[in-house]
Tab-separated table of C-alpha atoms in Angstrom:
chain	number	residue	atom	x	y	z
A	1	UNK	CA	73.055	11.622	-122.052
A	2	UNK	CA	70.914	11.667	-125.119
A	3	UNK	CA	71.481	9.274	-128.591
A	4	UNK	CA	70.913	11.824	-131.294
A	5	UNK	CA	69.270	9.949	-133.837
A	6	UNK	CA	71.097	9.925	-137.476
A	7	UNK	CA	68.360	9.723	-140.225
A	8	UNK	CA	70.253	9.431	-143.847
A	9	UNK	CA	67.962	9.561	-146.854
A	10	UNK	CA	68.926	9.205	-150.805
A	11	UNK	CA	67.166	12.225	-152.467
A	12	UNK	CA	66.805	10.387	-155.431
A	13	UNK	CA	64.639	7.460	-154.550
A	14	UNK	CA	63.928	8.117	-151.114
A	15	UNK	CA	65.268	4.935	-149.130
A	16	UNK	CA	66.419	5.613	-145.546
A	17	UNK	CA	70.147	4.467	-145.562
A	18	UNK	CA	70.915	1.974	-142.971
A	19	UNK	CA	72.443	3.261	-139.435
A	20	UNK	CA	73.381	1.747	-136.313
A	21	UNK	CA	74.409	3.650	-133.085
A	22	UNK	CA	74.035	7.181	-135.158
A	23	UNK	CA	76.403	5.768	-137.313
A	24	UNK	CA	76.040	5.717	-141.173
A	25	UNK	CA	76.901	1.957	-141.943
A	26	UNK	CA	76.388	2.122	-145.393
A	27	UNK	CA	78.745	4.268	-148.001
A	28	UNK	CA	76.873	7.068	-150.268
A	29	UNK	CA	77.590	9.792	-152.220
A	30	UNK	CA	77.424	13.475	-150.194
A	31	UNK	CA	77.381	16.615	-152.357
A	32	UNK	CA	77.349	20.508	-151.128
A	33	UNK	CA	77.702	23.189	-153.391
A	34	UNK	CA	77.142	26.955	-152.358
A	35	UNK	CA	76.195	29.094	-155.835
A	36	UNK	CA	78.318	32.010	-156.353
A	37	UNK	CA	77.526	35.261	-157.329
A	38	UNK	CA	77.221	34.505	-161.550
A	39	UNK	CA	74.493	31.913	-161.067
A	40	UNK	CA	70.741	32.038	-160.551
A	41	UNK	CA	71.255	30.758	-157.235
A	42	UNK	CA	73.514	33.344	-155.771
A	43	UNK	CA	74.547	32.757	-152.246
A	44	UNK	CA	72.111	29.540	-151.656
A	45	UNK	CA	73.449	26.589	-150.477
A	46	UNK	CA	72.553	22.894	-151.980
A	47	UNK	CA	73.505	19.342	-150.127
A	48	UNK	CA	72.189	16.059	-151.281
A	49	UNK	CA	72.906	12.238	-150.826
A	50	UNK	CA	72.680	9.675	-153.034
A	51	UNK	CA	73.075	5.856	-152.218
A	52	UNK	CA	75.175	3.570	-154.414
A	53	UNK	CA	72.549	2.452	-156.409
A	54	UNK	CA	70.859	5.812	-157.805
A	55	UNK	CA	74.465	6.743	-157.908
A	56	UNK	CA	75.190	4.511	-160.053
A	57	UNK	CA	72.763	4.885	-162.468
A	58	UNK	CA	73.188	8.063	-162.672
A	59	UNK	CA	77.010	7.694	-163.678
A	60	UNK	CA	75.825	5.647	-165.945
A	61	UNK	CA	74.209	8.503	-168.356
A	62	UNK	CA	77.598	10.211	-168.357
A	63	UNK	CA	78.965	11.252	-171.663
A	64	UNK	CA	82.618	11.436	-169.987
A	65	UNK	CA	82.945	8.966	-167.649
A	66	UNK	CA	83.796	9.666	-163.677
């Protein structure tokens, strides 16, 4: 039987997320979002991660807070 391999990378910065056993052993923020039908993207479908850091910062130029 086969390991399948789990390779997590933050699109923000780029850092490989840490993994042991195909496991993801280190928490991040996972986003999907398919465009509807009143959007520029109709019908496409968007995932990204970002780890806690680039997270984060990010939060942090909120004008309402999370």
């Amino acid at each position: 039987m086969e390991k399948k391999m789990l390779r997590v990378v933050c699109n923000v910065c780029g850092r490989e997320l840490k993994t042991e056993n195909g496991l993801l052993v280190e928490d991040a923020f996972e986003a999907a979002k398919e465009w509807g039908y009143f959007s520029k993207k109709d019908l496409e479908l968007h995932k990204f991660t970002i780890c806690e850091a680039c997270y984060d910062r990010l939060i942090e130029t909120f004008l309402i807070p999370v």
